[in-house]
Structures are given as C-alpha cells and as structure tokens.
Amino acid sequence: MFYNKHIKNTSNLIADIFGWDGVIRTHAYRSQSPRPYRLATSQYERLIYNSTKKYKNLVKIKFFYGIFQKGWNMNREAILNKYSNEEDRLFVAKIIDKINFAKTRNQIVATDFLDMYQKKIAQEVINIVKEQNYKFYYACEEAEKVMLIFYPDKYMDLFENERFNYSQFVKLIRIKLPNELKGTYSHKDYLSGIMKLGIKREKLGDILVFEDGADIVASFEICEYVVNNLQQLTRFSKATIIELNIKEIRESNVKKEEIRIVVASLRLDAIVAELAKCSRNVANEIIENQRVFINYENESRSSKLLSEGDVIVIRGKGKFIVKLINGETRKGKLSVTIEHYI
C-alpha cells in the first residue's frame, strides 16, 4: 500500500540526515478505531500519520527528550560518566532504561525496591533528564524501602489523583505464628528464611515484625512462590502464610532501644567497634569487607567522622542512629547516645 512505501522512504531519509547506525526497524500499529496509524521507526521517536487523509500526510514527528537515538546515547553516556562506582553506573543505566521504556512503550513500569541511597541516585538521574512522570511508592509511613514507578502522560491523572492500583506491582505476605512461637522471631529470622528460597533482596520491601508474626512487602512476581514454599522451612512449618492486598498492611510500632557508648573519637572504626562489641582491628575488617553503610551508602573509610543523625547499618549486627553526642567525659573521651533498632 502507499502508506507503507511512504513510511519506508521517510524513515530512510531521516536515517540519512541524522546518521543513525544500522538498519532502522519499522513497525506499524493499526488501531481498531479510525484513529491515526502510529509508526515507531526506532524506540526513540514516533511518526504519526493522519488516518483521515488515507495515511498520505505526515502530521508530526514526536521526539522523546527532543533527541534521536544518536543524541540519546551521547546523553546517556554523559550521565553514566558522573558515577565512578561500577555498581552505581549499572543502577543508573537501569533507571535510564526504565524511563525510556515508559515513554517508548507507553506503559507504566516499576523498579525493584530501592534503599535510601539508591533513591538518592535515582532522584539525581530524574533531575538531570528532567523527568516529571514518576512516583516514589512507600507501602506504609515507616517504610524504608521504596519502589520507583514511571508512567506515560496518558496515566498522569491516575497518579496525580491517587487512583492508581499499586497492587499490580506490590503484594503483601502475612506470616502468622503459632502460639508457642509468638514473640520469638526477629527481622533477620524472616529475611534469612525468605532468602533461603533463592529470592533476591531487591525483590523484598520492608519487613514489619509483630508479636504474632510479620507483614512482608514483596514484588508481585515472587509473592505466590514465597507463599507456596516458605512453609517448607522448619521455622515456618507451623505458621500460616497468606497473600493479601498491599492496602491491608499493618502499621508497625518499631522497637528501639537507647544505648550509651564511650569512644575516643567519632571515627567510624571506633563507633563500629563499640556497636559490634569487637576490637578496633576487627572493626576495621568489617569496614573493609563492605559490611558497613552510612546513610545507606557503603563506607570503606575507617577514618570517616560521624555526626548526629547519621544512620549506621552493620550487616549482621543491625541498624543504628547517632542520636546525640553528649560531650566529653572526665577522661576526655566522647559520650554518644545511640538508637538501636531491635
């Protein structure tokens, strides 16, 4: 037909002008209604044809980010070059891909669960590309894990008016313990149990622990598998495990305890040694093995000085917050009040 030939010629002309590499793949999508044909000559732009004029007239070319593939690749590399850490670069690349997918496929897309450090990086990328159609979703008020959702313009009303159904991305797993086990399991018991099933940590959101069990926020694609297999573990063999809508999540009273430590300085290794109840040398090994995170960012400098409000996570030991630096003791050391999440 004429419009196919016209589209092919137009695509080749644009390719010559902008110097695209390789062959441009052409896909035509026909609507059941008399709306215009939509043609994607590449994943970065869309050619829209006017159906009322027998597809002969090119109405407009819509650029995503105002650039074509070659320009977008250059922009992508410029963003990636802002990050020297390889793990950060991989994460940034995933965020860019999610943004692009939502625009080119005209679909809603979500990331895995992010910690606060990843959220910070994601926000930096969003600011750089000036993306506006996104939502950071928290399952509850005290949640620390967040899911980042990107959406095309046609779904803007759903998100702005809080009418989007997040259960298509997030599910709730509720574990109810038998009477004899109530109050005996902690956060790490639930997390390690699920990890034994081969589940990646990023597929799990927050784990809210209660006297009678736990509410676990999970990605929708792993929820059914966890519910069907978790009882195979001895610790959960007598528990009741069910899948619920994320709206049914319970508010958790996070248990904390205040501890007071005395240190020679606010250096990281000195603080870790007290919190992990180990020697300074062992504390340095823990830090070197990348088991310590400050404000959700991995910290490998033993000499880093901490401040009030800093969040410390020591893998295998727990989460702590520097609540108050009380001042010097009579012996010239520092007294520090720490808040420990139990």
PDB file of N, CA, C and O in Angstrom, residues 186-245:
ATOM      1  N   SER A 186      12.734 -12.424  65.039  1.00  0.00           N
ATOM      2  CA  SER A 186      13.111 -11.034  64.750  1.00  0.00           C
ATOM      3  C   SER A 186      13.138 -10.813  63.241  1.00  0.00           C
ATOM      4  O   SER A 186      12.908 -11.734  62.447  1.00  0.00           O
ATOM      5  N   HIS A 187      13.479  -9.601  62.859  1.00  0.00           N
ATOM      6  CA  HIS A 187      13.544  -9.234  61.446  1.00  0.00           C
ATOM      7  C   HIS A 187      14.453 -10.168  60.654  1.00  0.00           C
ATOM      8  O   HIS A 187      14.099 -10.641  59.570  1.00  0.00           O
ATOM      9  N   LYS A 188      15.633 -10.462  61.195  1.00  0.00           N
ATOM     10  CA  LYS A 188      16.590 -11.290  60.456  1.00  0.00           C
ATOM     11  C   LYS A 188      16.101 -12.730  60.280  1.00  0.00           C
ATOM     12  O   LYS A 188      16.474 -13.400  59.311  1.00  0.00           O
ATOM     13  N   ASP A 189      15.241 -13.226  61.190  1.00  0.00           N
ATOM     14  CA  ASP A 189      14.698 -14.580  61.042  1.00  0.00           C
ATOM     15  C   ASP A 189      13.790 -14.671  59.817  1.00  0.00           C
ATOM     16  O   ASP A 189      13.826 -15.658  59.075  1.00  0.00           O
ATOM     17  N   TYR A 190      12.977 -13.644  59.629  1.00  0.00           N
ATOM     18  CA  TYR A 190      12.079 -13.630  58.466  1.00  0.00           C
ATOM     19  C   TYR A 190      12.868 -13.401  57.173  1.00  0.00           C
ATOM     20  O   TYR A 190      12.635 -14.084  56.163  1.00  0.00           O
ATOM     21  N   LEU A 191      13.795 -12.449  57.200  1.00  0.00           N
ATOM     22  CA  LEU A 191      14.565 -12.141  55.996  1.00  0.00           C
ATOM     23  C   LEU A 191      15.411 -13.324  55.555  1.00  0.00           C
ATOM     24  O   LEU A 191      15.386 -13.710  54.378  1.00  0.00           O
ATOM     25  N   SER A 192      16.149 -13.921  56.487  1.00  0.00           N
ATOM     26  CA  SER A 192      17.018 -15.046  56.117  1.00  0.00           C
ATOM     27  C   SER A 192      16.200 -16.234  55.617  1.00  0.00           C
ATOM     28  O   SER A 192      16.635 -16.966  54.717  1.00  0.00           O
ATOM     29  N   GLY A 193      15.016 -16.427  56.184  1.00  0.00           N
ATOM     30  CA  GLY A 193      14.153 -17.523  55.739  1.00  0.00           C
ATOM     31  C   GLY A 193      13.751 -17.370  54.279  1.00  0.00           C
ATOM     32  O   GLY A 193      13.839 -18.318  53.487  1.00  0.00           O
ATOM     33  N   ILE A 194      13.335 -16.168  53.911  1.00  0.00           N
ATOM     34  CA  ILE A 194      12.921 -15.915  52.528  1.00  0.00           C
ATOM     35  C   ILE A 194      14.119 -15.986  51.583  1.00  0.00           C
ATOM     36  O   ILE A 194      14.017 -16.508  50.464  1.00  0.00           O
ATOM     37  N   MET A 195      15.255 -15.497  52.025  1.00  0.00           N
ATOM     38  CA  MET A 195      16.456 -15.534  51.185  1.00  0.00           C
ATOM     39  C   MET A 195      16.886 -16.980  50.902  1.00  0.00           C
ATOM     40  O   MET A 195      17.476 -17.259  49.852  1.00  0.00           O
ATOM     41  N   LYS A 196      16.583 -17.889  51.819  1.00  0.00           N
ATOM     42  CA  LYS A 196      16.926 -19.296  51.604  1.00  0.00           C
ATOM     43  C   LYS A 196      16.151 -19.898  50.436  1.00  0.00           C
ATOM     44  O   LYS A 196      16.540 -20.929  49.892  1.00  0.00           O
ATOM     45  N   LEU A 197      15.061 -19.247  50.053  1.00  0.00           N
ATOM     46  CA  LEU A 197      14.282 -19.719  48.904  1.00  0.00           C
ATOM     47  C   LEU A 197      14.897 -19.254  47.584  1.00  0.00           C
ATOM     48  O   LEU A 197      14.369 -19.560  46.518  1.00  0.00           O
ATOM     49  N   GLY A 198      15.998 -18.510  47.670  1.00  0.00           N
ATOM     50  CA  GLY A 198      16.648 -18.026  46.453  1.00  0.00           C
ATOM     51  C   GLY A 198      16.126 -16.681  45.984  1.00  0.00           C
ATOM     52  O   GLY A 198      16.398 -16.272  44.850  1.00  0.00           O
ATOM     53  N   ILE A 199      15.398 -15.974  46.857  1.00  0.00           N
ATOM     54  CA  ILE A 199      14.842 -14.673  46.499  1.00  0.00           C
ATOM     55  C   ILE A 199      15.898 -13.591  46.672  1.00  0.00           C
ATOM     56  O   ILE A 199      16.607 -13.538  47.669  1.00  0.00           O
ATOM     57  N   LYS A 200      16.017 -12.701  45.691  1.00  0.00           N
ATOM     58  CA  LYS A 200      16.956 -11.591  45.783  1.00  0.00           C
ATOM     59  C   LYS A 200      16.403 -10.523  46.720  1.00  0.00           C
ATOM     60  O   LYS A 200      15.197 -10.281  46.752  1.00  0.00           O
ATOM     61  N   ARG A 201      17.298  -9.877  47.447  1.00  0.00           N
ATOM     62  CA  ARG A 201      16.864  -8.885  48.443  1.00  0.00           C
ATOM     63  C   ARG A 201      16.075  -7.750  47.819  1.00  0.00           C
ATOM     64  O   ARG A 201      15.134  -7.222  48.440  1.00  0.00           O
ATOM     65  N   GLU A 202      16.429  -7.343  46.608  1.00  0.00           N
ATOM     66  CA  GLU A 202      15.750  -6.217  45.988  1.00  0.00           C
ATOM     67  C   GLU A 202      14.302  -6.510  45.600  1.00  0.00           C
ATOM     68  O   GLU A 202      13.543  -5.605  45.255  1.00  0.00           O
ATOM     69  N   LYS A 203      13.905  -7.788  45.659  1.00  0.00           N
ATOM     70  CA  LYS A 203      12.513  -8.151  45.386  1.00  0.00           C
ATOM     71  C   LYS A 203      11.634  -8.031  46.626  1.00  0.00           C
ATOM     72  O   LYS A 203      10.425  -8.204  46.557  1.00  0.00           O
ATOM     73  N   LEU A 204      12.269  -7.736  47.765  1.00  0.00           N
ATOM     74  CA  LEU A 204      11.550  -7.587  49.026  1.00  0.00           C
ATOM     75  C   LEU A 204      11.600  -6.136  49.490  1.00  0.00           C
ATOM     76  O   LEU A 204      12.643  -5.494  49.437  1.00  0.00           O
ATOM     77  N   GLY A 205      10.462  -5.664  49.976  1.00  0.00           N
ATOM     78  CA  GLY A 205      10.424  -4.335  50.567  1.00  0.00           C
ATOM     79  C   GLY A 205      10.660  -4.442  52.066  1.00  0.00           C
ATOM     80  O   GLY A 205      11.483  -5.216  52.529  1.00  0.00           O
ATOM     81  N   ASP A 206       9.908  -3.677  52.829  1.00  0.00           N
ATOM     82  CA  ASP A 206      10.063  -3.688  54.276  1.00  0.00           C
ATOM     83  C   ASP A 206       9.466  -4.943  54.900  1.00  0.00           C
ATOM     84  O   ASP A 206       8.483  -5.508  54.386  1.00  0.00           O
ATOM     85  N   ILE A 207      10.051  -5.364  56.003  1.00  0.00           N
ATOM     86  CA  ILE A 207       9.536  -6.480  56.796  1.00  0.00           C
ATOM     87  C   ILE A 207       9.126  -5.914  58.145  1.00  0.00           C
ATOM     88  O   ILE A 207       9.984  -5.472  58.930  1.00  0.00           O
ATOM     89  N   LEU A 208       7.838  -5.864  58.405  1.00  0.00           N
ATOM     90  CA  LEU A 208       7.319  -5.302  59.639  1.00  0.00           C
ATOM     91  C   LEU A 208       7.030  -6.436  60.616  1.00  0.00           C
ATOM     92  O   LEU A 208       6.206  -7.308  60.337  1.00  0.00           O
ATOM     93  N   VAL A 209       7.724  -6.424  61.735  1.00  0.00           N
ATOM     94  CA  VAL A 209       7.650  -7.527  62.696  1.00  0.00           C
ATOM     95  C   VAL A 209       6.655  -7.209  63.805  1.00  0.00           C
ATOM     96  O   VAL A 209       6.667  -6.110  64.370  1.00  0.00           O
ATOM     97  N   PHE A 210       5.816  -8.184  64.122  1.00  0.00           N
ATOM     98  CA  PHE A 210       4.829  -8.073  65.194  1.00  0.00           C
ATOM     99  C   PHE A 210       4.998  -9.239  66.157  1.00  0.00           C
ATOM    100  O   PHE A 210       5.724 -10.202  65.879  1.00  0.00           O
ATOM    101  N   GLU A 211       4.294  -9.171  67.273  1.00  0.00           N
ATOM    102  CA  GLU A 211       4.345 -10.244  68.261  1.00  0.00           C
ATOM    103  C   GLU A 211       3.877 -11.569  67.663  1.00  0.00           C
ATOM    104  O   GLU A 211       4.449 -12.624  67.928  1.00  0.00           O
ATOM    105  N   ASP A 212       2.840 -11.502  66.820  1.00  0.00           N
ATOM    106  CA  ASP A 212       2.244 -12.729  66.278  1.00  0.00           C
ATOM    107  C   ASP A 212       2.739 -13.109  64.886  1.00  0.00           C
ATOM    108  O   ASP A 212       2.209 -14.022  64.255  1.00  0.00           O
ATOM    109  N   GLY A 213       3.743 -12.391  64.369  1.00  0.00           N
ATOM    110  CA  GLY A 213       4.243 -12.721  63.039  1.00  0.00           C
ATOM    111  C   GLY A 213       4.845 -11.519  62.332  1.00  0.00           C
ATOM    112  O   GLY A 213       5.464 -10.656  62.966  1.00  0.00           O
ATOM    113  N   ALA A 214       4.603 -11.425  61.043  1.00  0.00           N
ATOM    114  CA  ALA A 214       5.190 -10.319  60.274  1.00  0.00           C
ATOM    115  C   ALA A 214       4.379 -10.036  59.016  1.00  0.00           C
ATOM    116  O   ALA A 214       3.718 -10.922  58.464  1.00  0.00           O
ATOM    117  N   ASP A 215       4.418  -8.769  58.590  1.00  0.00           N
ATOM    118  CA  ASP A 215       3.893  -8.353  57.290  1.00  0.00           C
ATOM    119  C   ASP A 215       5.091  -8.064  56.403  1.00  0.00           C
ATOM    120  O   ASP A 215       5.956  -7.239  56.757  1.00  0.00           O
ATOM    121  N   ILE A 216       5.151  -8.730  55.262  1.00  0.00           N
ATOM    122  CA  ILE A 216       6.301  -8.600  54.370  1.00  0.00           C
ATOM    123  C   ILE A 216       5.850  -8.020  53.038  1.00  0.00           C
ATOM    124  O   ILE A 216       4.982  -8.570  52.360  1.00  0.00           O
ATOM    125  N   VAL A 217       6.432  -6.892  52.665  1.00  0.00           N
ATOM    126  CA  VAL A 217       6.142  -6.248  51.383  1.00  0.00           C
ATOM    127  C   VAL A 217       7.004  -6.917  50.321  1.00  0.00           C
ATOM    128  O   VAL A 217       8.222  -7.032  50.478  1.00  0.00           O
ATOM    129  N   ALA A 218       6.360  -7.365  49.243  1.00  0.00           N
ATOM    130  CA  ALA A 218       7.090  -8.123  48.221  1.00  0.00           C
ATOM    131  C   ALA A 218       6.663  -7.717  46.820  1.00  0.00           C
ATOM    132  O   ALA A 218       5.543  -7.242  46.600  1.00  0.00           O
ATOM    133  N   SER A 219       7.573  -7.899  45.888  1.00  0.00           N
ATOM    134  CA  SER A 219       7.255  -7.682  44.480  1.00  0.00           C
ATOM    135  C   SER A 219       6.236  -8.722  44.029  1.00  0.00           C
ATOM    136  O   SER A 219       6.274  -9.871  44.469  1.00  0.00           O
ATOM    137  N   PHE A 220       5.322  -8.326  43.173  1.00  0.00           N
ATOM    138  CA  PHE A 220       4.209  -9.201  42.801  1.00  0.00           C
ATOM    139  C   PHE A 220       4.679 -10.503  42.161  1.00  0.00           C
ATOM    140  O   PHE A 220       4.038 -11.549  42.319  1.00  0.00           O
ATOM    141  N   GLU A 221       5.823 -10.488  41.441  1.00  0.00           N
ATOM    142  CA  GLU A 221       6.228 -11.683  40.705  1.00  0.00           C
ATOM    143  C   GLU A 221       6.783 -12.791  41.588  1.00  0.00           C
ATOM    144  O   GLU A 221       6.897 -13.937  41.144  1.00  0.00           O
ATOM    145  N   ILE A 222       7.146 -12.475  42.838  1.00  0.00           N
ATOM    146  CA  ILE A 222       7.690 -13.519  43.708  1.00  0.00           C
ATOM    147  C   ILE A 222       6.729 -13.911  44.825  1.00  0.00           C
ATOM    148  O   ILE A 222       6.977 -14.866  45.553  1.00  0.00           O
ATOM    149  N   CYS A 223       5.637 -13.178  44.947  1.00  0.00           N
ATOM    150  CA  CYS A 223       4.729 -13.371  46.076  1.00  0.00           C
ATOM    151  C   CYS A 223       4.163 -14.792  46.133  1.00  0.00           C
ATOM    152  O   CYS A 223       4.217 -15.458  47.170  1.00  0.00           O
ATOM    153  N   GLU A 224       3.607 -15.268  45.043  1.00  0.00           N
ATOM    154  CA  GLU A 224       2.995 -16.591  45.023  1.00  0.00           C
ATOM    155  C   GLU A 224       4.018 -17.682  45.340  1.00  0.00           C
ATOM    156  O   GLU A 224       3.724 -18.621  46.084  1.00  0.00           O
ATOM    157  N   TYR A 225       5.219 -17.538  44.811  1.00  0.00           N
ATOM    158  CA  TYR A 225       6.266 -18.531  45.057  1.00  0.00           C
ATOM    159  C   TYR A 225       6.628 -18.591  46.543  1.00  0.00           C
ATOM    160  O   TYR A 225       6.776 -19.682  47.113  1.00  0.00           O
ATOM    161  N   VAL A 226       6.764 -17.438  47.166  1.00  0.00           N
ATOM    162  CA  VAL A 226       7.118 -17.394  48.584  1.00  0.00           C
ATOM    163  C   VAL A 226       6.006 -18.010  49.427  1.00  0.00           C
ATOM    164  O   VAL A 226       6.266 -18.822  50.338  1.00  0.00           O
ATOM    165  N   VAL A 227       4.772 -17.635  49.149  1.00  0.00           N
ATOM    166  CA  VAL A 227       3.632 -18.159  49.914  1.00  0.00           C
ATOM    167  C   VAL A 227       3.557 -19.676  49.809  1.00  0.00           C
ATOM    168  O   VAL A 227       3.268 -20.380  50.797  1.00  0.00           O
ATOM    169  N   ASN A 228       3.830 -20.217  48.647  1.00  0.00           N
ATOM    170  CA  ASN A 228       3.709 -21.663  48.424  1.00  0.00           C
ATOM    171  C   ASN A 228       4.890 -22.474  48.943  1.00  0.00           C
ATOM    172  O   ASN A 228       4.770 -23.700  49.104  1.00  0.00           O
ATOM    173  N   ASN A 229       6.015 -21.809  49.205  1.00  0.00           N
ATOM    174  CA  ASN A 229       7.225 -22.577  49.551  1.00  0.00           C
ATOM    175  C   ASN A 229       7.822 -22.270  50.924  1.00  0.00           C
ATOM    176  O   ASN A 229       8.651 -23.041  51.413  1.00  0.00           O
ATOM    177  N   LEU A 230       7.421 -21.186  51.546  1.00  0.00           N
ATOM    178  CA  LEU A 230       8.052 -20.785  52.799  1.00  0.00           C
ATOM    179  C   LEU A 230       7.808 -21.790  53.928  1.00  0.00           C
ATOM    180  O   LEU A 230       8.658 -21.958  54.810  1.00  0.00           O
ATOM    181  N   GLN A 231       6.686 -22.459  53.904  1.00  0.00           N
ATOM    182  CA  GLN A 231       6.376 -23.427  54.962  1.00  0.00           C
ATOM    183  C   GLN A 231       7.281 -24.667  54.921  1.00  0.00           C
ATOM    184  O   GLN A 231       7.285 -25.450  55.869  1.00  0.00           O
ATOM    185  N   GLN A 232       8.033 -24.816  53.848  1.00  0.00           N
ATOM    186  CA  GLN A 232       8.972 -25.940  53.778  1.00  0.00           C
ATOM    187  C   GLN A 232      10.124 -25.773  54.765  1.00  0.00           C
ATOM    188  O   GLN A 232      10.771 -26.747  55.139  1.00  0.00           O
ATOM    189  N   LEU A 233      10.367 -24.517  55.182  1.00  0.00           N
ATOM    190  CA  LEU A 233      11.409 -24.271  56.177  1.00  0.00           C
ATOM    191  C   LEU A 233      10.887 -24.645  57.562  1.00  0.00           C
ATOM    192  O   LEU A 233       9.743 -24.352  57.907  1.00  0.00           O
ATOM    193  N   THR A 234      11.733 -25.249  58.351  1.00  0.00           N
ATOM    194  CA  THR A 234      11.333 -25.733  59.681  1.00  0.00           C
ATOM    195  C   THR A 234      10.757 -24.623  60.537  1.00  0.00           C
ATOM    196  O   THR A 234       9.734 -24.810  61.213  1.00  0.00           O
ATOM    197  N   ARG A 235      11.362 -23.454  60.494  1.00  0.00           N
ATOM    198  CA  ARG A 235      10.926 -22.366  61.380  1.00  0.00           C
ATOM    199  C   ARG A 235       9.513 -21.877  61.070  1.00  0.00           C
ATOM    200  O   ARG A 235       8.847 -21.296  61.921  1.00  0.00           O
ATOM    201  N   PHE A 236       9.064 -22.106  59.811  1.00  0.00           N
ATOM    202  CA  PHE A 236       7.737 -21.637  59.415  1.00  0.00           C
ATOM    203  C   PHE A 236       6.772 -22.790  59.103  1.00  0.00           C
ATOM    204  O   PHE A 236       5.702 -22.562  58.550  1.00  0.00           O
ATOM    205  N   SER A 237       7.137 -23.994  59.465  1.00  0.00           N
ATOM    206  CA  SER A 237       6.323 -25.166  59.116  1.00  0.00           C
ATOM    207  C   SER A 237       4.940 -25.139  59.781  1.00  0.00           C
ATOM    208  O   SER A 237       3.979 -25.689  59.248  1.00  0.00           O
ATOM    209  N   LYS A 238       4.834 -24.493  60.942  1.00  0.00           N
ATOM    210  CA  LYS A 238       3.556 -24.430  61.649  1.00  0.00           C
ATOM    211  C   LYS A 238       2.872 -23.073  61.500  1.00  0.00           C
ATOM    212  O   LYS A 238       1.805 -22.843  62.082  1.00  0.00           O
ATOM    213  N   ALA A 239       3.477 -22.195  60.728  1.00  0.00           N
ATOM    214  CA  ALA A 239       2.916 -20.852  60.547  1.00  0.00           C
ATOM    215  C   ALA A 239       1.863 -20.841  59.452  1.00  0.00           C
ATOM    216  O   ALA A 239       1.845 -21.705  58.571  1.00  0.00           O
ATOM    217  N   THR A 240       0.991 -19.856  59.515  1.00  0.00           N
ATOM    218  CA  THR A 240       0.011 -19.618  58.457  1.00  0.00           C
ATOM    219  C   THR A 240       0.545 -18.496  57.571  1.00  0.00           C
ATOM    220  O   THR A 240       0.866 -17.404  58.070  1.00  0.00           O
ATOM    221  N   ILE A 241       0.646 -18.756  56.280  1.00  0.00           N
ATOM    222  CA  ILE A 241       1.228 -17.784  55.352  1.00  0.00           C
ATOM    223  C   ILE A 241       0.229 -17.488  54.245  1.00  0.00           C
ATOM    224  O   ILE A 241      -0.207 -18.395  53.532  1.00  0.00           O
ATOM    225  N   ILE A 242      -0.156 -16.227  54.110  1.00  0.00           N
ATOM    226  CA  ILE A 242      -1.175 -15.853  53.130  1.00  0.00           C
ATOM    227  C   ILE A 242      -0.745 -14.623  52.334  1.00  0.00           C
ATOM    228  O   ILE A 242       0.095 -13.835  52.780  1.00  0.00           O
ATOM    229  N   GLU A 243      -1.337 -14.474  51.159  1.00  0.00           N
ATOM    230  CA  GLU A 243      -1.117 -13.291  50.318  1.00  0.00           C
ATOM    231  C   GLU A 243      -2.290 -12.345  50.487  1.00  0.00           C
ATOM    232  O   GLU A 243      -3.445 -12.761  50.453  1.00  0.00           O
ATOM    233  N   LEU A 244      -2.000 -11.056  50.677  1.00  0.00           N
ATOM    234  CA  LEU A 244      -3.038 -10.054  50.867  1.00  0.00           C
ATOM    235  C   LEU A 244      -2.788  -8.848  49.970  1.00  0.00           C
ATOM    236  O   LEU A 244      -1.680  -8.654  49.450  1.00  0.00           O
ATOM    237  N   ASN A 245      -3.823  -8.030  49.815  1.00  0.00           N
ATOM    238  CA  ASN A 245      -3.657  -6.763  49.111  1.00  0.00           C
ATOM    239  C   ASN A 245      -2.771  -5.851  49.946  1.00  0.00           C
ATOM    240  O   ASN A 245      -2.852  -5.831  51.172  1.00  0.00           O
TER     241      ASN A 245
END
